[in-house]
Coordinates of N, CA and C in Angstrom, one line a residue:
M1 N -34.6 -39.8 -9.6 CA -36.0 -39.3 -9.6 C -37.0 -40.4 -10.0
N2 N -38.1 -40.4 -9.4 CA -39.1 -41.4 -9.6 C -39.7 -41.2 -11.0
R3 N -39.9 -42.3 -11.7 CA -40.4 -42.3 -13.1 C -41.8 -43.1 -13.2
K4 N -42.3 -43.4 -12.0 CA -43.6 -44.2 -12.0 C -44.7 -43.4 -12.7
T5 N -45.6 -44.1 -13.4 CA -46.7 -43.5 -14.1 C -48.0 -44.0 -13.5
L6 N -48.9 -43.0 -13.3 CA -50.3 -43.3 -12.9 C -51.2 -42.9 -14.0
I7 N -52.1 -43.9 -14.3 CA -53.2 -43.6 -15.2 C -54.5 -43.4 -14.3
L8 N -55.0 -42.2 -14.2 CA -56.2 -42.0 -13.4 C -57.3 -41.6 -14.4
Y9 N -58.5 -42.1 -14.1 CA -59.6 -41.9 -15.0 C -60.9 -42.0 -14.3
Y10 N -61.9 -41.5 -14.9 CA -63.3 -41.7 -14.5 C -64.0 -42.3 -15.8
S11 N -64.8 -43.3 -15.6 CA -65.5 -43.9 -16.7 C -66.9 -44.3 -16.3
L12 N -67.9 -43.7 -17.0 CA -69.3 -44.1 -16.7 C -69.7 -45.2 -17.6
D13 N -69.4 -45.1 -18.9 CA -69.8 -46.1 -19.9 C -68.7 -47.1 -20.3
G14 N -67.6 -47.0 -19.7 CA -66.5 -48.0 -20.0 C -65.5 -47.5 -21.0
N15 N -65.7 -46.4 -21.7 CA -64.7 -46.0 -22.7 C -63.4 -45.5 -22.2
C16 N -63.4 -44.7 -21.1 CA -62.1 -44.3 -20.5 C -61.4 -45.4 -19.9
K17 N -62.2 -46.4 -19.3 CA -61.5 -47.6 -18.7 C -60.9 -48.4 -19.8
F18 N -61.5 -48.5 -21.0 CA -60.9 -49.2 -22.1 C -59.6 -48.6 -22.5
V19 N -59.5 -47.3 -22.6 CA -58.3 -46.6 -23.0 C -57.2 -46.8 -21.8
A20 N -57.6 -46.7 -20.6 CA -56.7 -46.8 -19.5 C -56.1 -48.2 -19.5
D21 N -56.9 -49.2 -19.7 CA -56.5 -50.6 -19.7 C -55.5 -50.9 -20.8
E22 N -55.8 -50.3 -22.0 CA -54.9 -50.5 -23.2 C -53.6 -49.8 -23.0
L23 N -53.7 -48.6 -22.4 CA -52.4 -47.8 -22.1 C -51.6 -48.6 -21.1
A24 N -52.2 -49.1 -20.1 CA -51.4 -49.9 -19.1 C -50.8 -51.1 -19.7
N25 N -51.4 -51.7 -20.6 CA -50.9 -52.9 -21.3 C -49.7 -52.6 -22.2
N26 N -49.7 -51.3 -22.7 CA -48.7 -50.9 -23.7 C -47.6 -50.1 -23.2
L27 N -47.7 -49.5 -22.0 CA -46.6 -48.7 -21.5 C -45.6 -49.6 -20.7
E28 N -44.4 -49.3 -20.8 CA -43.3 -50.0 -20.1 C -43.0 -49.3 -18.8
G29 N -42.4 -50.1 -17.9 CA -42.1 -49.5 -16.6 C -43.2 -49.7 -15.6
E30 N -43.1 -49.0 -14.4 CA -44.1 -49.1 -13.4 C -45.3 -48.2 -13.7
V31 N -46.4 -48.9 -14.0 CA -47.6 -48.2 -14.3 C -48.7 -48.7 -13.4
D32 N -49.4 -47.8 -12.8 CA -50.6 -48.1 -11.9 C -51.8 -47.4 -12.5
T33 N -53.0 -48.0 -12.3 CA -54.2 -47.3 -12.7 C -55.1 -47.1 -11.5
L34 N -55.9 -46.0 -11.6 CA -56.7 -45.6 -10.5 C -58.0 -45.1 -11.2
R35 N -59.1 -45.8 -10.9 CA -60.4 -45.3 -11.3 C -61.0 -44.4 -10.2
I36 N -61.3 -43.2 -10.6 CA -62.0 -42.2 -9.7 C -63.4 -42.7 -9.5
E37 N -63.8 -42.9 -8.3 CA -65.1 -43.5 -8.0 C -65.9 -42.5 -7.2
P38 N -67.0 -42.0 -7.7 CA -67.9 -41.2 -6.9 C -68.6 -42.0 -5.8
K39 N -68.8 -41.4 -4.7 CA -69.5 -42.2 -3.6 C -70.9 -42.6 -4.1
K40 N -71.5 -41.8 -4.9 CA -72.8 -42.1 -5.5 C -72.7 -41.9 -7.0
D41 N -72.7 -42.9 -7.8 CA -72.6 -42.7 -9.2 C -73.9 -42.5 -9.9
I42 N -74.0 -42.0 -11.0 CA -75.2 -41.7 -11.8 C -75.7 -43.1 -12.3
T43 N -77.0 -43.4 -12.0 CA -77.5 -44.6 -12.5 C -78.7 -44.3 -13.4
G44 N -79.3 -45.4 -13.9 CA -80.4 -45.3 -14.8 C -80.1 -45.4 -16.2
G45 N -81.0 -45.2 -17.1 CA -80.8 -45.3 -18.5 C -79.9 -44.2 -19.1
K46 N -79.5 -44.4 -20.3 CA -78.6 -43.5 -21.0 C -79.0 -42.1 -20.9
F47 N -80.3 -41.8 -21.3 CA -80.8 -40.4 -21.3 C -80.7 -39.8 -19.9
K48 N -81.1 -40.6 -18.8 CA -81.1 -40.0 -17.5 C -79.7 -39.7 -17.0
R49 N -78.7 -40.6 -17.4 CA -77.3 -40.4 -17.0 C -76.8 -39.2 -17.7
Y50 N -77.1 -39.0 -19.0 CA -76.6 -37.8 -19.7 C -77.2 -36.6 -19.2
F51 N -78.5 -36.6 -18.9 CA -79.2 -35.4 -18.3 C -78.5 -35.0 -17.0
W52 N -78.4 -35.9 -16.1 CA -77.9 -35.6 -14.8 C -76.4 -35.3 -14.8
G53 N -75.7 -35.9 -15.7 CA -74.3 -35.6 -15.8 C -74.1 -34.2 -16.4
G54 N -74.8 -33.8 -17.4 CA -74.8 -32.5 -18.0 C -75.2 -31.5 -16.9
A55 N -76.3 -31.8 -16.2 CA -76.7 -30.8 -15.1 C -75.6 -30.6 -14.1
Q56 N -74.9 -31.6 -13.7 CA -73.8 -31.5 -12.8 C -72.8 -30.5 -13.3
V57 N -72.5 -30.6 -14.6 CA -71.5 -29.7 -15.2 C -72.0 -28.3 -15.1
F58 N -73.2 -28.0 -15.6 CA -73.7 -26.7 -15.7 C -73.9 -26.0 -14.3
M59 N -74.2 -26.9 -13.3 CA -74.4 -26.4 -11.9 C -73.0 -26.4 -11.1
K60 N -71.9 -26.7 -11.8 CA -70.6 -26.8 -11.2 C -70.6 -27.7 -10.0
K61 N -71.3 -28.7 -10.0 CA -71.4 -29.7 -8.9 C -70.0 -30.5 -8.9
E62 N -69.6 -30.8 -7.7 CA -68.5 -31.6 -7.5 C -68.9 -32.8 -6.6
P63 N -69.2 -33.9 -7.2 CA -69.7 -35.1 -6.5 C -68.6 -35.6 -5.5
E64 N -69.0 -36.1 -4.4 CA -68.1 -36.7 -3.4 C -67.5 -37.9 -4.1
I65 N -66.2 -38.1 -3.9 CA -65.5 -39.2 -4.5 C -64.9 -40.0 -3.3
K66 N -64.7 -41.3 -3.6 CA -64.1 -42.2 -2.6 C -62.7 -41.8 -2.4
P67 N -62.1 -41.9 -1.2 CA -60.7 -41.6 -1.0 C -59.8 -42.5 -1.8
I68 N -58.7 -42.0 -2.2 CA -57.7 -42.8 -3.0 C -56.7 -43.5 -2.0
N69 N -56.2 -44.6 -2.3 CA -55.3 -45.3 -1.4 C -53.9 -45.4 -2.0
L70 N -53.4 -44.3 -2.5 CA -52.0 -44.2 -3.0 C -51.5 -42.8 -2.8
D71 N -50.2 -42.7 -2.8 CA -49.5 -41.4 -2.6 C -49.2 -40.8 -4.0
L72 N -49.8 -39.7 -4.3 CA -49.5 -39.1 -5.6 C -48.1 -38.6 -5.8
D73 N -47.4 -38.4 -4.6 CA -46.0 -38.0 -4.7 C -45.1 -39.1 -5.3
D74 N -45.6 -40.3 -5.3 CA -44.8 -41.4 -5.8 C -44.8 -41.4 -7.4
Y75 N -45.5 -40.5 -8.0 CA -45.7 -40.6 -9.5 C -45.1 -39.3 -10.1
A76 N -44.2 -39.4 -11.0 CA -43.7 -38.3 -11.8 C -44.6 -38.0 -12.9
N77 N -45.2 -39.0 -13.4 CA -46.1 -38.9 -14.7 C -47.5 -39.3 -14.3
I78 N -48.4 -38.5 -14.8 CA -49.8 -38.9 -14.6 C -50.6 -38.7 -15.9
I79 N -51.3 -39.7 -16.3 CA -52.2 -39.7 -17.4 C -53.6 -39.6 -16.9
I80 N -54.4 -38.6 -17.4 CA -55.7 -38.4 -16.9 C -56.7 -38.6 -18.0
G81 N -57.7 -39.4 -17.7 CA -58.7 -39.7 -18.7 C -60.1 -39.3 -18.2
T82 N -60.9 -38.7 -19.1 CA -62.2 -38.2 -18.7 C -63.2 -38.4 -19.8
P83 N -64.5 -38.7 -19.5 CA -65.5 -38.6 -20.6 C -65.8 -37.1 -20.8
V84 N -66.3 -36.8 -21.9 CA -66.7 -35.4 -22.2 C -68.2 -35.3 -21.8
W85 N -68.5 -34.4 -20.9 CA -69.8 -34.1 -20.5 C -70.1 -32.7 -20.7
A86 N -71.1 -32.4 -21.5 CA -71.5 -31.0 -21.8 C -70.3 -30.2 -22.2
W87 N -69.5 -30.7 -23.1 CA -68.3 -30.1 -23.8 C -67.2 -29.8 -22.8
T88 N -67.1 -30.5 -21.7 CA -66.0 -30.3 -20.8 C -65.7 -31.6 -20.0
F89 N -64.8 -31.6 -19.1 CA -64.4 -32.8 -18.4 C -65.5 -33.1 -17.3
S90 N -65.5 -34.3 -16.9 CA -66.6 -34.8 -16.0 C -66.4 -34.3 -14.6
P91 N -67.5 -34.1 -13.9 CA -67.5 -33.6 -12.5 C -66.6 -34.5 -11.5
P92 N -66.6 -35.8 -11.7 CA -65.8 -36.6 -10.8 C -64.3 -36.3 -10.9
I93 N -63.8 -36.0 -12.2 CA -62.5 -35.6 -12.4 C -62.2 -34.2 -11.8
R94 N -63.2 -33.3 -11.9 CA -63.1 -32.0 -11.3 C -63.0 -32.1 -9.7
S95 N -63.8 -33.0 -9.2 CA -63.7 -33.2 -7.7 C -62.3 -33.7 -7.3
F96 N -61.8 -34.7 -8.1 CA -60.4 -35.2 -7.8 C -59.4 -34.1 -7.9
L97 N -59.4 -33.3 -9.0 CA -58.4 -32.3 -9.1 C -58.5 -31.2 -8.0
N98 N -59.6 -30.9 -7.5 CA -59.8 -30.0 -6.4 C -59.4 -30.6 -5.1
L99 N -59.6 -31.9 -4.9 CA -59.2 -32.5 -3.6 C -57.7 -32.9 -3.6
Y100 N -57.2 -33.2 -4.7 CA -55.8 -33.6 -4.8 C -55.1 -32.7 -5.9
P101 N -54.8 -31.5 -5.5 CA -54.1 -30.6 -6.5 C -52.7 -31.2 -7.0
L102 N -52.5 -31.2 -8.3 CA -51.3 -31.8 -8.8 C -50.3 -30.6 -9.2
T103 N -49.1 -30.8 -8.8 CA -48.0 -29.8 -9.2 C -46.8 -30.5 -9.6
D104 N -46.1 -29.9 -10.5 CA -44.8 -30.4 -11.0 C -44.8 -31.8 -11.5
K105 N -45.8 -32.2 -12.2 CA -45.9 -33.5 -12.8 C -45.9 -33.4 -14.4
K106 N -45.5 -34.4 -15.0 CA -45.6 -34.5 -16.5 C -47.0 -35.2 -16.7
I107 N -47.9 -34.5 -17.4 CA -49.2 -35.0 -17.5 C -49.6 -35.2 -19.0
A108 N -50.3 -36.3 -19.3 CA -50.9 -36.5 -20.6 C -52.4 -36.6 -20.3
L109 N -53.2 -36.0 -21.2 CA -54.6 -36.0 -21.1 C -55.3 -36.8 -22.2
Y110 N -56.4 -37.4 -21.9 CA -57.2 -38.0 -22.9 C -58.7 -37.9 -22.6
S111 N -59.5 -37.8 -23.6 CA -60.9 -37.7 -23.4 C -61.6 -38.7 -24.3
C112 N -62.8 -39.1 -23.9 CA -63.6 -40.0 -24.7 C -65.0 -39.4 -24.8
H113 N -65.5 -39.5 -26.0 CA -66.8 -38.8 -26.3 C -67.6 -39.5 -27.3
G114 N -68.9 -39.2 -27.4 CA -69.7 -39.8 -28.4 C -70.2 -38.7 -29.4
G115 N -69.6 -37.5 -29.2 CA -70.0 -36.4 -30.1 C -68.9 -35.5 -30.3
Q116 N -68.8 -34.4 -29.6 CA -67.7 -33.4 -29.8 C -66.8 -33.3 -28.6
L117 N -65.6 -32.9 -28.8 CA -64.6 -32.7 -27.7 C -64.9 -31.5 -26.9
G118 N -65.5 -30.5 -27.6 CA -65.8 -29.2 -26.9 C -64.5 -28.6 -26.4
K119 N -64.5 -28.1 -25.1 CA -63.4 -27.4 -24.5 C -62.8 -28.2 -23.4
T120 N -63.0 -29.5 -23.5 CA -62.5 -30.4 -22.5 C -61.0 -30.3 -22.2
I121 N -60.2 -30.4 -23.2 CA -58.7 -30.4 -23.0 C -58.3 -29.0 -22.5
N122 N -58.8 -27.9 -23.1 CA -58.4 -26.6 -22.6 C -58.9 -26.4 -21.1
D123 N -60.0 -26.8 -20.8 CA -60.5 -26.7 -19.4 C -59.6 -27.5 -18.4
M124 N -59.2 -28.7 -18.8 CA -58.3 -29.5 -18.0 C -56.9 -28.8 -17.9
R125 N -56.4 -28.2 -19.0 CA -55.2 -27.5 -19.0 C -55.2 -26.4 -17.9
N126 N -56.3 -25.7 -17.8 CA -56.5 -24.6 -16.9 C -56.4 -25.1 -15.4
Y127 N -56.9 -26.3 -15.2 CA -56.8 -26.9 -13.8 C -55.4 -27.4 -13.5
L128 N -54.6 -27.6 -14.5 CA -53.3 -28.2 -14.3 C -52.2 -27.3 -14.7
Q129 N -52.3 -26.0 -14.4 CA -51.3 -25.0 -14.9 C -50.0 -25.2 -14.2
N130 N -49.9 -25.8 -13.1 CA -48.6 -26.0 -12.4 C -47.9 -27.3 -12.7
N131 N -48.2 -27.8 -13.9 CA -47.7 -29.0 -14.4 C -47.3 -28.9 -15.9
T132 N -46.6 -29.9 -16.4 CA -46.2 -29.8 -17.8 C -47.1 -30.8 -18.6
I133 N -47.9 -30.3 -19.5 CA -48.8 -31.1 -20.3 C -47.9 -31.6 -21.5
V134 N -47.7 -32.9 -21.6 CA -46.8 -33.4 -22.6 C -47.5 -34.0 -23.8
S135 N -48.8 -34.3 -23.6 CA -49.6 -34.9 -24.8 C -51.1 -34.9 -24.5
E136 N -51.8 -34.9 -25.6 CA -53.3 -34.9 -25.5 C -53.8 -35.8 -26.6
M137 N -55.0 -36.4 -26.3 CA -55.6 -37.3 -27.2 C -57.1 -37.4 -26.9
D138 N -57.9 -37.5 -28.0 CA -59.3 -37.8 -27.8 C -59.7 -38.9 -28.6
F139 N -60.7 -39.6 -28.1 CA -61.2 -40.9 -28.7 C -62.8 -40.8 -28.8
F140 N -63.3 -41.2 -30.0 CA -64.7 -41.3 -30.2 C -65.2 -42.7 -29.8
E141 N -65.9 -42.9 -28.7 CA -66.4 -44.1 -28.3 C -65.5 -45.3 -28.5
P142 N -64.3 -45.3 -27.9 CA -63.2 -46.3 -28.3 C -63.6 -47.7 -27.9
A143 N -64.4 -47.9 -26.9 CA -64.7 -49.3 -26.5 C -65.7 -50.0 -27.5
T144 N -66.5 -49.1 -28.1 CA -67.6 -49.7 -28.9 C -67.5 -49.4 -30.4
K145 N -66.8 -48.4 -30.8 CA -66.7 -48.0 -32.2 C -65.3 -48.4 -32.7
D146 N -65.2 -49.3 -33.5 CA -63.8 -49.7 -34.1 C -62.8 -50.0 -33.0
S147 N -63.2 -50.8 -32.0 CA -62.3 -51.0 -30.9 C -60.9 -51.6 -31.3
E148 N -60.9 -52.4 -32.3 CA -59.6 -52.9 -32.7 C -58.7 -51.8 -33.3
V149 N -59.3 -50.9 -34.1 CA -58.6 -49.8 -34.6 C -58.1 -48.9 -33.5
N150 N -59.0 -48.7 -32.5 CA -58.6 -47.9 -31.4 C -57.5 -48.5 -30.5
K151 N -57.5 -49.8 -30.4 CA -56.4 -50.5 -29.7 C -55.0 -50.1 -30.4
K152 N -55.0 -50.1 -31.7 CA -53.8 -49.8 -32.4 C -53.4 -48.3 -32.2
T153 N -54.4 -47.4 -32.2 CA -54.2 -46.0 -32.0 C -53.6 -45.8 -30.6
I154 N -54.2 -46.5 -29.6 CA -53.7 -46.3 -28.3 C -52.3 -46.9 -28.1
A155 N -52.0 -48.0 -28.8 CA -50.6 -48.5 -28.7 C -49.6 -47.6 -29.3
K156 N -50.0 -46.9 -30.4 CA -49.1 -45.9 -31.0 C -48.9 -44.7 -30.1
W157 N -50.0 -44.3 -29.5 CA -49.9 -43.2 -28.5 C -49.0 -43.5 -27.3
A158 N -49.2 -44.8 -26.9 CA -48.3 -45.3 -25.7 C -46.9 -45.2 -26.1
Q159 N -46.5 -45.5 -27.3 CA -45.1 -45.4 -27.8 C -44.6 -44.0 -27.7
K160 N -45.5 -43.0 -28.1 CA -45.1 -41.6 -28.1 C -45.0 -41.2 -26.6
L161 N -45.9 -41.6 -25.8 CA -45.9 -41.2 -24.4 C -44.6 -41.8 -23.7
Q162 N -44.2 -43.0 -24.1 CA -43.1 -43.6 -23.5 C -41.8 -42.7 -23.6
K163 N -41.7 -42.0 -24.7 CA -40.6 -41.1 -25.0 C -40.7 -39.8 -24.1
V164 N -41.9 -39.2 -24.1 CA -42.0 -37.9 -23.4 C -42.2 -38.0 -21.9
L165 N -42.5 -39.2 -21.4 CA -42.7 -39.4 -20.0 C -41.5 -40.0 -19.3
S166 N -40.5 -40.4 -20.0 CA -39.3 -40.9 -19.4 C -38.3 -39.9 -19.0

């Protein structure tokens, strides 16, 4: 059985990318990363980005995303990372999960936020009911707040993931 691991994430401010990169550096075996890319990303200052991002959540918008260039059937394990927007997961991740439904995978979830986790993990669990959620983690601005401490936390989480994903 295939044991390849995919770390897929969306990152507007770089926090989820930071975690994805650290996980990829700390996990053993075949690990690939995939950044979910909207065809048109939110631009502008921080307030504008948060306003439009939150509006997308409340309006249940699913932004168009660029096609992926890999076969999800090649991966037994998938780690999904999302920023928290309006107390849930980001619309680009929602678009991905609707375009590419996942089934029978071992899944680990992580979120990055600058405030509260909200219902992010529970909402993602609901989207991923046909899978086994093996681990969850959330990070408070990991790339900018105590990044060295967060690197250690991510390395410890990677050790735990190594056991449950094998």
